[in-house]
Amino acid sequence: MTANPAPRTFPAGFAWGAATAAYQIEGAVAEDGRTPSIWDTFSHTPGKVANGDTGDTAIGHYHRFREDVRMMADLGLTAYRFSISWPRVQPTGRGPAVERGLDFYRALVDELLTHGIAPVATLYHWDLPQELESAGGWPVRETAYRFADYTALAAEALGDRVSTWTTLNEPWCSAFLGYGSGVHAPGRTDPADALKAAHHLNLGHGLAVGALRAALPADAQLAVSLNLHAVRPRSADAGDLEAARRIDAVGNRIFTSPMLKGRYDEDLLADTGHLVKWDELVHDGDLAEISRPIDVLGLNYYNPTVISSAANAKDLPRQDGHGASSHSPWPGAEDVAFHLANENVTAMGWPIDPTGLSDTLLALHHEFGVPLLVTENGAAFEDVAGPDGSVHDPERTAYLRDHLAAISEAIAGGADVRGYFLWSLMDNFEWAYGYEKRFGIIRVDYDTLVRTPKSSAHWYADVIRRGALD
Ligand code: IFM
């Protein structure tokens, strides 16, 4: 007879959270002064989003937020990560704030606090005001300064009640899916613009950290959420190692090196120097600005990334995890192939492998020594709802359990991981996939907007209650 293994516990104060983003859930896109963002424009452009879906109504959170917070409280969440819609707070991306827009977030945060849930505010989850895109978007330097101004407005309004802030969500997606492959808004496909966007997102992050420090109490916790790619070469072949190095450079280190080390790595500059003039793009003082210290690094993790050289990939099945486009989101690394880490995939076609999460957390811990938060992790599956809206989703429960176990392993290995925000609290608008892919632990009926916790939600509530995994 084998003894039962000890339950996996988590440190005292570990944040048990869930995450969402404004455009994916709020709806009410033309209410209270909000103007279009790049995602309104993109989703209304025929052919860009599956089934012509848009976030016009999304899941109606703007009007149902009290009900949603009550469900969070029922689950026992101790923290909730949401994003602030820039065009709701500062419609044109310039000038004063619109109080009605801020009032929504004041009310949301007050409701969270009343229920003992710590708010974690993300300032930018991809909804650039359309007017700023029309003026050039993230490839233009001015956008970084606009972002810092908007940050100051948000911090002034909410800084007395929100103590944890993340500047950008997944700037890799904003830069390389938005301006490289074009599968995300604004749908542009120029590798040079994608690299310029990456630098200006970095600069915007640094300027925003400065604005937050100036406006917030000294104990505010400032973060950024990066979707770092857990890069694995497919073999020890020199071509595969080189391919993996290039993806690591333009997928990960293009953000971590300037933000956490105050530099762009020489190999990245060499890989991409034929596309942009880095010495003109990066002004004196930019790297000092970008590397302003943060308090915690947010990691968004879904699956590992297995890489080979294109030459080594002939006749091998490939993984396409970022939507169909003939334009690469990997400038300077086009001669590279992506492979499935295994055949056990989610409804997104993303392989399930929690070791990528523990490996990445430990690597970040060893390289940067910063406190960490898992600001996103979760899975879409083909949920089947019963007549009462109930969903039995053991695959999602298993995914979440195995990834929480990976976090506990990383903690046991020394990583200072302070919390977990599963993606996502509720089914929602999954960008170019529209409403086809469901990531929520709460089912949303898109006709009635009725919410029903799935079995994974009941399981998560139980984990939170016990503060441990079986
Ligand atoms: O839905 C997205 C989220 O907005 C950003 N991170 C990945 C999620 C799943 O694709």
Short mmCIF file of C-alpha atoms and ligand atoms in Angstrom, two decimals:
data_model
loop_
_atom_site.label_atom_id
_atom_site.label_comp_id
_atom_site.label_asym_id
_atom_site.label_seq_id
_atom_site.Cartn_x
_atom_site.Cartn_y
_atom_site.Cartn_z
CA MET A 1 0.00 0.00 0.00
CA THR A 2 1.41 3.42 -0.92
CA ALA A 3 0.96 6.36 1.42
CA ASN A 4 -1.13 9.27 0.11
CA PRO A 5 1.20 12.01 -1.12
CA ALA A 6 1.06 15.18 0.96
CA PRO A 7 -1.28 17.82 -0.49
CA ARG A 8 0.53 20.61 -2.31
CA THR A 9 0.22 23.77 -0.30
CA PHE A 10 0.91 27.36 -1.29
CA PRO A 11 2.53 30.17 0.69
CA ALA A 12 0.47 32.29 3.08
CA GLY A 13 -0.94 35.28 1.24
CA PHE A 14 -0.79 33.51 -2.15
CA ALA A 15 -3.29 35.33 -4.39
CA TRP A 16 -6.02 33.04 -5.73
CA GLY A 17 -7.28 34.93 -8.71
CA ALA A 18 -8.89 34.95 -12.10
CA ALA A 19 -8.34 37.34 -15.01
CA THR A 20 -10.36 39.05 -17.73
CA ALA A 21 -9.87 41.96 -20.14
CA ALA A 22 -12.09 44.92 -20.94
CA TYR A 23 -12.84 44.38 -24.62
CA GLN A 24 -13.41 40.67 -24.09
CA ILE A 25 -16.15 41.11 -21.49
CA GLU A 26 -17.48 44.64 -21.08
CA GLY A 27 -19.60 45.36 -24.16
CA ALA A 28 -21.28 48.81 -23.92
CA VAL A 29 -18.82 50.01 -26.52
CA ALA A 30 -20.63 53.25 -27.27
CA GLU A 31 -21.80 54.11 -23.77
CA ASP A 32 -20.77 56.87 -21.37
CA GLY A 33 -18.38 58.53 -23.77
CA ARG A 34 -16.36 55.50 -24.89
CA THR A 35 -15.08 55.75 -28.46
CA PRO A 36 -13.75 52.97 -30.71
CA SER A 37 -10.51 51.19 -30.04
CA ILE A 38 -8.49 49.34 -32.66
CA TRP A 39 -10.38 46.18 -31.72
CA ASP A 40 -13.75 47.80 -32.51
CA THR A 41 -12.45 48.76 -35.93
CA PHE A 42 -10.79 45.39 -36.55
CA SER A 43 -13.72 43.26 -35.42
CA HIS A 44 -16.07 45.29 -37.63
CA THR A 45 -13.83 44.71 -40.65
CA PRO A 46 -15.24 41.77 -42.63
CA GLY A 47 -13.09 38.65 -42.53
CA LYS A 48 -10.98 39.59 -39.53
CA VAL A 49 -12.85 37.78 -36.75
CA ALA A 50 -14.53 34.36 -36.93
CA ASN A 51 -18.24 34.58 -37.73
CA GLY A 52 -18.02 38.38 -37.86
CA ASP A 53 -18.16 38.43 -34.05
CA THR A 54 -17.46 41.70 -32.25
CA GLY A 55 -17.13 42.89 -28.66
CA ASP A 56 -20.15 45.23 -29.04
CA THR A 57 -22.04 43.35 -26.37
CA ALA A 58 -19.39 40.84 -25.32
CA ILE A 59 -20.77 39.33 -22.13
CA GLY A 60 -22.34 42.50 -20.85
CA HIS A 61 -20.03 42.87 -17.86
CA TYR A 62 -20.34 46.67 -17.95
CA HIS A 63 -23.91 46.32 -16.72
CA ARG A 64 -23.56 43.04 -14.84
CA PHE A 65 -20.37 43.64 -12.91
CA ARG A 66 -22.07 43.40 -9.51
CA GLU A 67 -23.41 39.96 -10.35
CA ASP A 68 -19.96 38.98 -11.64
CA VAL A 69 -18.23 40.16 -8.47
CA ARG A 70 -20.75 38.22 -6.40
CA MET A 71 -19.80 35.07 -8.33
CA MET A 72 -16.11 35.79 -7.68
CA ALA A 73 -16.91 36.09 -3.98
CA ASP A 74 -18.85 32.80 -4.10
CA LEU A 75 -15.76 31.14 -5.58
CA GLY A 76 -13.65 32.60 -2.79
CA LEU A 77 -11.29 34.51 -5.12
CA THR A 78 -8.87 36.65 -3.15
CA ALA A 79 -7.81 38.71 -6.18
CA TYR A 80 -9.22 39.69 -9.56
CA ARG A 81 -7.25 40.95 -12.53
CA PHE A 82 -9.20 43.15 -14.94
CA SER A 83 -8.13 45.64 -17.56
CA ILE A 84 -9.06 49.28 -17.90
CA SER A 85 -10.33 50.27 -21.31
CA TRP A 86 -8.23 53.21 -22.47
CA PRO A 87 -10.94 54.57 -24.86
CA ARG A 88 -13.47 54.47 -22.04
CA VAL A 89 -11.26 56.58 -19.77
CA GLN A 90 -9.60 58.86 -22.30
CA PRO A 91 -11.59 58.44 -25.52
CA THR A 92 -9.29 59.96 -28.08
CA GLY A 93 -6.11 58.95 -26.31
CA ARG A 94 -5.44 62.57 -25.42
CA GLY A 95 -6.68 65.19 -23.00
CA PRO A 96 -8.64 64.90 -19.78
CA ALA A 97 -10.31 61.78 -18.44
CA VAL A 98 -14.00 61.10 -18.90
CA GLU A 99 -15.39 60.80 -15.37
CA ARG A 100 -18.23 58.46 -16.39
CA GLY A 101 -15.68 56.01 -17.72
CA LEU A 102 -13.61 56.20 -14.56
CA ASP A 103 -16.77 55.85 -12.46
CA PHE A 104 -17.31 52.39 -13.88
CA TYR A 105 -13.89 51.26 -12.64
CA ARG A 106 -14.36 53.05 -9.30
CA ALA A 107 -17.62 51.15 -8.79
CA LEU A 108 -16.07 47.84 -9.90
CA VAL A 109 -13.13 48.26 -7.54
CA ASP A 110 -15.36 49.29 -4.64
CA GLU A 111 -17.51 46.23 -5.22
CA LEU A 112 -14.42 44.01 -5.22
CA LEU A 113 -13.10 45.56 -2.04
CA THR A 114 -16.47 45.20 -0.34
CA HIS A 115 -16.22 41.48 -1.02
CA GLY A 116 -12.62 41.26 0.19
CA ILE A 117 -11.19 40.73 -3.32
CA ALA A 118 -7.96 42.54 -4.14
CA PRO A 119 -8.19 44.40 -7.48
CA VAL A 120 -5.28 44.04 -9.91
CA ALA A 121 -5.57 46.56 -12.73
CA THR A 122 -4.02 46.07 -16.16
CA LEU A 123 -3.63 49.35 -18.00
CA TYR A 124 -3.34 48.05 -21.54
CA HIS A 125 -4.90 44.85 -22.80
CA TRP A 126 -4.77 45.68 -26.52
CA ASP A 127 -7.50 48.32 -26.89
CA LEU A 128 -5.59 51.30 -28.26
CA PRO A 129 -7.90 54.26 -28.97
CA GLN A 130 -8.51 54.22 -32.71
CA GLU A 131 -7.51 57.88 -32.99
CA LEU A 132 -4.00 57.02 -31.82
CA GLU A 133 -3.77 54.19 -34.35
CA SER A 134 -4.90 56.63 -37.05
CA ALA A 135 -2.02 58.85 -35.96
CA GLY A 136 0.43 55.96 -36.46
CA GLY A 137 -0.21 53.57 -33.56
CA TRP A 138 2.52 51.82 -31.59
CA PRO A 139 5.13 52.08 -34.38
CA VAL A 140 5.09 55.81 -33.59
CA ARG A 141 7.03 57.05 -30.56
CA GLU A 142 4.38 59.54 -29.48
CA THR A 143 2.04 56.66 -28.58
CA ALA A 144 4.32 55.72 -25.66
CA TYR A 145 3.91 59.24 -24.21
CA ARG A 146 0.14 59.12 -24.73
CA PHE A 147 0.09 55.83 -22.79
CA ALA A 148 1.96 57.40 -19.88
CA ASP A 149 -0.53 60.30 -19.76
CA TYR A 150 -3.48 57.93 -19.69
CA THR A 151 -1.72 55.88 -16.99
CA ALA A 152 -1.44 58.99 -14.82
CA LEU A 153 -5.19 59.66 -15.21
CA ALA A 154 -6.06 56.10 -14.22
CA ALA A 155 -3.64 56.10 -11.28
CA GLU A 156 -4.97 59.42 -9.96
CA ALA A 157 -8.54 58.12 -10.05
CA LEU A 158 -7.98 54.62 -8.70
CA GLY A 159 -4.67 54.78 -6.84
CA ASP A 160 -6.36 55.13 -3.46
CA ARG A 161 -8.00 51.72 -3.86
CA VAL A 162 -5.91 49.67 -6.30
CA SER A 163 -2.49 48.69 -5.04
CA THR A 164 -1.33 46.23 -7.74
CA TRP A 165 -0.99 47.43 -11.32
CA THR A 166 0.30 45.84 -14.47
CA THR A 167 1.25 48.13 -17.31
CA LEU A 168 0.98 46.04 -20.49
CA ASN A 169 -0.59 42.69 -21.18
CA GLU A 170 1.45 40.56 -23.60
CA PRO A 171 3.20 43.28 -25.57
CA TRP A 172 4.51 40.52 -27.88
CA CYS A 173 0.95 40.07 -29.17
CA SER A 174 0.37 43.82 -29.52
CA ALA A 175 3.56 44.26 -31.54
CA PHE A 176 3.92 41.07 -33.54
CA LEU A 177 0.34 39.86 -34.04
CA GLY A 178 -0.93 43.42 -34.41
CA TYR A 179 1.73 44.83 -36.75
CA GLY A 180 3.60 41.69 -38.00
CA SER A 181 1.26 38.85 -38.91
CA GLY A 182 -1.80 41.10 -38.73
CA VAL A 183 -4.08 38.50 -37.12
CA HIS A 184 -4.80 40.95 -34.30
CA ALA A 185 -5.82 44.60 -34.43
CA PRO A 186 -4.87 46.82 -36.09
CA GLY A 187 -4.08 44.10 -38.64
CA ARG A 188 -0.94 45.60 -40.16
CA THR A 189 1.77 43.40 -41.66
CA ASP A 190 5.11 45.17 -41.69
CA PRO A 191 8.00 43.53 -39.80
CA ALA A 192 9.76 46.87 -39.30
CA ASP A 193 6.63 48.39 -37.81
CA ALA A 194 6.29 45.37 -35.52
CA LEU A 195 9.79 45.93 -34.16
CA LYS A 196 9.18 49.66 -33.75
CA ALA A 197 5.96 48.85 -31.93
CA ALA A 198 7.86 46.53 -29.59
CA HIS A 199 10.29 49.30 -28.67
CA HIS A 200 7.55 51.85 -28.13
CA LEU A 201 5.56 49.40 -26.01
CA ASN A 202 8.71 48.94 -23.92
CA LEU A 203 9.10 52.69 -23.68
CA GLY A 204 5.42 53.10 -22.83
CA HIS A 205 5.85 50.54 -20.06
CA GLY A 206 8.81 52.41 -18.57
CA LEU A 207 7.08 55.79 -18.78
CA ALA A 208 3.97 54.26 -17.22
CA VAL A 209 6.00 52.85 -14.33
CA GLY A 210 7.33 56.38 -13.78
CA ALA A 211 3.82 57.83 -13.85
CA LEU A 212 2.52 55.19 -11.46
CA ARG A 213 5.38 55.71 -8.99
CA ALA A 214 4.66 59.44 -9.01
CA ALA A 215 0.94 59.00 -8.36
CA LEU A 216 0.74 55.96 -6.08
CA PRO A 217 1.66 55.26 -2.47
CA ALA A 218 5.17 53.87 -1.92
CA ASP A 219 3.90 50.35 -1.26
CA ALA A 220 2.12 50.00 -4.62
CA GLN A 221 3.09 46.85 -6.50
CA LEU A 222 3.97 47.47 -10.14
CA ALA A 223 4.20 44.74 -12.74
CA VAL A 224 4.06 43.90 -16.42
CA SER A 225 2.46 40.75 -17.88
CA LEU A 226 4.57 39.01 -20.51
CA ASN A 227 3.60 35.95 -22.52
CA LEU A 228 7.09 34.53 -22.49
CA HIS A 229 7.58 31.61 -24.83
CA ALA A 230 8.91 28.48 -23.14
CA VAL A 231 11.28 27.87 -26.03
CA ARG A 232 12.61 24.36 -26.58
CA PRO A 233 14.85 23.40 -29.51
CA ARG A 234 13.47 20.26 -31.16
CA SER A 235 16.93 18.65 -31.17
CA ALA A 236 20.53 19.44 -30.36
CA ASP A 237 21.22 20.03 -34.06
CA ALA A 238 22.99 23.36 -34.59
CA GLY A 239 20.22 24.60 -36.91
CA ASP A 240 17.55 23.86 -34.32
CA LEU A 241 19.54 25.54 -31.56
CA GLU A 242 19.98 28.61 -33.75
CA ALA A 243 16.25 28.66 -34.56
CA ALA A 244 15.39 28.47 -30.86
CA ARG A 245 17.85 31.26 -30.07
CA ARG A 246 16.21 33.54 -32.63
CA ILE A 247 12.71 32.89 -31.28
CA ASP A 248 13.90 33.44 -27.72
CA ALA A 249 15.45 36.76 -28.83
CA VAL A 250 12.41 38.20 -30.63
CA GLY A 251 9.79 36.41 -28.53
CA ASN A 252 11.17 36.91 -25.02
CA ARG A 253 14.39 38.85 -24.59
CA ILE A 254 13.13 41.76 -26.70
CA PHE A 255 11.05 42.57 -23.59
CA THR A 256 12.88 41.05 -20.62
CA SER A 257 16.33 42.41 -21.48
CA PRO A 258 15.37 46.10 -21.77
CA MET A 259 12.88 45.92 -18.91
CA LEU A 260 14.99 43.97 -16.45
CA LYS A 261 18.56 44.49 -17.64
CA GLY A 262 18.40 47.89 -19.35
CA ARG A 263 19.64 46.71 -22.75
CA TYR A 264 18.69 45.13 -26.06
CA ASP A 265 20.71 41.97 -26.67
CA GLU A 266 23.33 42.07 -29.42
CA ASP A 267 21.98 38.94 -31.11
CA LEU A 268 18.49 40.47 -31.41
CA LEU A 269 19.96 43.63 -32.91
CA ALA A 270 21.96 41.54 -35.37
CA ASP A 271 18.99 39.31 -36.32
CA THR A 272 16.76 42.31 -37.03
CA GLY A 273 19.24 45.02 -38.05
CA HIS A 274 18.26 44.66 -41.72
CA LEU A 275 14.71 45.68 -40.81
CA VAL A 276 15.12 48.62 -38.44
CA LYS A 277 17.85 51.09 -37.56
CA TRP A 278 17.98 50.38 -33.84
CA ASP A 279 20.34 53.28 -33.14
CA GLU A 280 17.73 55.69 -34.51
CA LEU A 281 14.79 53.88 -32.92
CA VAL A 282 16.25 53.80 -29.40
CA HIS A 283 16.91 57.31 -28.13
CA ASP A 284 19.37 58.25 -25.40
CA GLY A 285 17.75 57.62 -22.06
CA ASP A 286 15.15 55.15 -23.36
CA LEU A 287 16.75 52.11 -21.78
CA ALA A 288 17.02 53.80 -18.39
CA GLU A 289 13.34 54.67 -18.65
CA ILE A 290 12.32 51.16 -19.74
CA SER A 291 14.29 49.49 -16.95
CA ARG A 292 12.71 51.42 -14.10
CA PRO A 293 12.39 48.78 -11.36
CA ILE A 294 9.17 46.83 -11.11
CA ASP A 295 8.05 44.93 -8.01
CA VAL A 296 6.80 41.76 -9.59
CA LEU A 297 6.95 40.15 -13.02
CA GLY A 298 3.71 38.74 -14.45
CA LEU A 299 3.96 35.58 -16.56
CA ASN A 300 1.17 34.47 -18.90
CA TYR A 301 1.70 30.82 -19.78
CA TYR A 302 -0.30 28.42 -21.95
CA ASN A 303 2.05 25.97 -23.68
CA PRO A 304 5.69 25.35 -24.55
CA THR A 305 7.13 26.34 -27.93
CA VAL A 306 9.13 23.64 -29.74
CA ILE A 307 11.37 24.99 -32.48
CA SER A 308 13.45 23.65 -35.32
CA SER A 309 15.04 25.22 -38.34
CA ALA A 310 12.69 25.18 -41.34
CA ALA A 311 15.21 23.00 -43.19
CA ASN A 312 15.00 20.36 -40.46
CA ALA A 313 11.21 20.39 -40.50
CA LYS A 314 10.49 19.02 -43.97
CA ASP A 315 7.63 16.51 -43.79
CA LEU A 316 7.12 17.04 -40.05
CA PRO A 317 3.76 18.22 -38.71
CA ARG A 318 3.84 21.84 -37.59
CA GLN A 319 2.06 23.83 -34.97
CA ASP A 320 0.34 27.08 -35.84
CA GLY A 321 -0.65 28.69 -32.61
CA HIS A 322 -1.21 32.26 -33.66
CA GLY A 323 -3.79 32.17 -36.41
CA ALA A 324 -3.49 31.92 -40.14
CA SER A 325 -1.48 34.59 -41.91
CA SER A 326 1.05 34.50 -44.71
CA HIS A 327 2.99 37.16 -42.78
CA SER A 328 5.30 36.02 -40.02
CA PRO A 329 5.01 37.42 -36.50
CA TRP A 330 8.73 36.63 -36.01
CA PRO A 331 10.85 39.27 -37.74
CA GLY A 332 14.42 38.10 -38.19
CA ALA A 333 13.38 34.51 -37.46
CA GLU A 334 11.34 33.59 -40.50
CA ASP A 335 13.35 30.49 -41.30
CA VAL A 336 12.01 28.63 -38.33
CA ALA A 337 9.38 25.90 -37.81
CA PHE A 338 7.07 25.32 -34.84
CA HIS A 339 6.15 21.84 -33.63
CA LEU A 340 3.68 20.41 -31.17
CA ALA A 341 5.29 19.46 -27.86
CA ASN A 342 2.80 16.59 -27.74
CA GLU A 343 -0.52 15.54 -29.24
CA ASN A 344 -2.59 16.30 -26.15
CA VAL A 345 -3.99 19.67 -27.20
CA THR A 346 -6.68 22.11 -26.08
CA ALA A 347 -9.41 23.44 -28.37
CA MET A 348 -6.90 26.09 -29.49
CA GLY A 349 -4.58 23.31 -30.70
CA TRP A 350 -2.13 24.23 -27.95
CA PRO A 351 -0.26 21.28 -26.42
CA ILE A 352 -0.75 20.70 -22.71
CA ASP A 353 2.56 20.59 -20.88
CA PRO A 354 2.79 22.14 -17.42
CA THR A 355 6.54 21.58 -17.23
CA GLY A 356 6.89 24.64 -19.46
CA LEU A 357 5.36 26.68 -16.65
CA SER A 358 7.61 25.38 -13.88
CA ASP A 359 10.67 25.65 -16.14
CA THR A 360 9.86 29.25 -17.06
CA LEU A 361 9.16 30.31 -13.47
CA LEU A 362 12.42 28.78 -12.29
CA ALA A 363 14.37 30.29 -15.19
CA LEU A 364 12.95 33.75 -14.41
CA HIS A 365 13.73 33.29 -10.75
CA HIS A 366 17.33 32.29 -11.45
CA GLU A 367 17.96 34.94 -14.07
CA PHE A 368 16.23 37.96 -12.57
CA GLY A 369 15.53 37.09 -8.93
CA VAL A 370 12.21 38.97 -9.07
CA PRO A 371 8.95 38.05 -7.34
CA LEU A 372 6.57 36.47 -9.83
CA LEU A 373 2.85 36.29 -10.49
CA VAL A 374 1.19 33.95 -12.96
CA THR A 375 -1.10 36.57 -14.45
CA GLU A 376 -2.73 34.18 -16.95
CA ASN A 377 -3.03 30.43 -17.43
CA GLY A 378 -5.94 28.34 -18.60
CA ALA A 379 -7.45 26.40 -21.47
CA ALA A 380 -10.25 26.36 -24.02
CA PHE A 381 -12.13 23.11 -24.50
CA GLU A 382 -15.20 22.11 -26.50
CA ASP A 383 -17.60 22.49 -23.60
CA VAL A 384 -20.99 20.84 -23.86
CA ALA A 385 -23.72 22.50 -21.82
CA GLY A 386 -26.65 20.66 -20.35
CA PRO A 387 -30.17 22.10 -20.68
CA ASP A 388 -29.64 24.01 -17.42
CA GLY A 389 -26.38 25.53 -18.69
CA SER A 390 -24.22 23.29 -16.52
CA VAL A 391 -20.90 22.11 -17.96
CA HIS A 392 -18.84 19.20 -16.77
CA ASP A 393 -15.28 20.06 -17.81
CA PRO A 394 -12.84 17.59 -16.29
CA GLU A 395 -10.21 18.41 -18.96
CA ARG A 396 -10.11 22.03 -17.81
CA THR A 397 -9.96 20.97 -14.17
CA ALA A 398 -7.05 18.64 -14.97
CA TYR A 399 -5.28 21.40 -16.90
CA LEU A 400 -5.65 23.85 -14.02
CA ARG A 401 -4.69 21.28 -11.39
CA ASP A 402 -1.55 20.22 -13.26
CA HIS A 403 -0.47 23.82 -13.84
CA LEU A 404 -1.03 24.73 -10.19
CA ALA A 405 1.06 21.68 -9.29
CA ALA A 406 3.79 23.00 -11.60
CA ILE A 407 3.67 26.32 -9.76
CA SER A 408 3.99 24.59 -6.43
CA GLU A 409 7.03 22.74 -7.80
CA ALA A 410 8.59 26.01 -8.90
CA ILE A 411 7.92 27.45 -5.44
CA ALA A 412 9.53 24.39 -3.86
CA GLY A 413 12.50 25.03 -6.18
CA GLY A 414 12.90 28.54 -4.78
CA ALA A 415 10.80 30.72 -7.10
CA ASP A 416 8.92 33.48 -5.26
CA VAL A 417 5.52 33.03 -6.93
CA ARG A 418 2.93 35.20 -5.23
CA GLY A 419 -0.29 34.32 -6.98
CA TYR A 420 -2.24 32.71 -9.77
CA PHE A 421 -4.81 34.31 -12.07
CA LEU A 422 -6.53 31.72 -14.15
CA TRP A 423 -7.72 32.64 -17.62
CA SER A 424 -10.51 33.16 -17.59
CA LEU A 425 -13.21 33.83 -15.06
CA MET A 426 -15.95 33.66 -17.71
CA ASP A 427 -16.26 32.63 -21.34
CA ASN A 428 -15.63 35.68 -23.49
CA PHE A 429 -14.63 37.21 -26.82
CA GLU A 430 -11.49 35.31 -27.82
CA TRP A 431 -10.10 37.91 -30.25
CA ALA A 432 -9.80 36.63 -33.83
CA TYR A 433 -11.65 33.44 -32.81
CA GLY A 434 -14.68 35.45 -31.71
CA TYR A 435 -16.94 33.50 -29.37
CA GLU A 436 -15.88 30.10 -30.75
CA LYS A 437 -13.35 29.33 -28.04
CA ARG A 438 -14.38 29.12 -24.41
CA PHE A 439 -11.74 29.62 -21.71
CA GLY A 440 -14.05 30.38 -18.77
CA ILE A 441 -14.61 28.44 -15.58
CA ILE A 442 -18.01 30.11 -15.72
CA ARG A 443 -20.19 29.29 -18.73
CA VAL A 444 -21.84 32.23 -20.48
CA ASP A 445 -24.89 31.63 -22.63
CA TYR A 446 -24.26 34.13 -25.41
CA ASP A 447 -27.97 34.51 -26.18
CA THR A 448 -29.15 35.28 -22.67
CA LEU A 449 -25.83 36.25 -21.01
CA VAL A 450 -26.75 33.94 -18.15
CA ARG A 451 -23.68 32.78 -16.22
CA THR A 452 -23.34 29.25 -14.83
CA PRO A 453 -20.25 28.00 -12.98
CA LYS A 454 -18.72 24.93 -14.65
CA SER A 455 -17.48 21.97 -12.63
CA SER A 456 -13.95 23.45 -12.89
CA ALA A 457 -15.22 26.52 -11.01
CA HIS A 458 -16.50 24.35 -8.16
CA TRP A 459 -13.17 22.54 -8.12
CA TYR A 460 -11.23 25.84 -8.03
CA ALA A 461 -13.40 27.13 -5.18
CA ASP A 462 -12.54 24.01 -3.24
CA VAL A 463 -8.80 24.46 -3.88
CA ILE A 464 -9.03 28.05 -2.70
CA ARG A 465 -10.94 27.03 0.43
CA ARG A 466 -8.26 24.51 1.32
CA GLY A 467 -5.33 26.60 0.03
CA ALA A 468 -3.93 23.35 -1.30
CA LEU A 469 -4.12 20.81 -4.12
CA ASP A 470 -4.81 17.16 -3.45
O1 IFM B 1 -7.78 35.58 -24.32
C1 IFM B 1 -6.41 35.75 -24.33
C2 IFM B 1 -6.02 36.93 -23.46
O2 IFM B 1 -6.66 38.10 -23.84
C3 IFM B 1 -4.53 37.16 -23.54
N1 IFM B 1 -3.80 35.96 -23.28
C4 IFM B 1 -4.20 34.75 -23.94
C5 IFM B 1 -5.70 34.53 -23.80
C6 IFM B 1 -6.11 33.24 -24.53
O3 IFM B 1 -5.79 33.33 -25.88
#
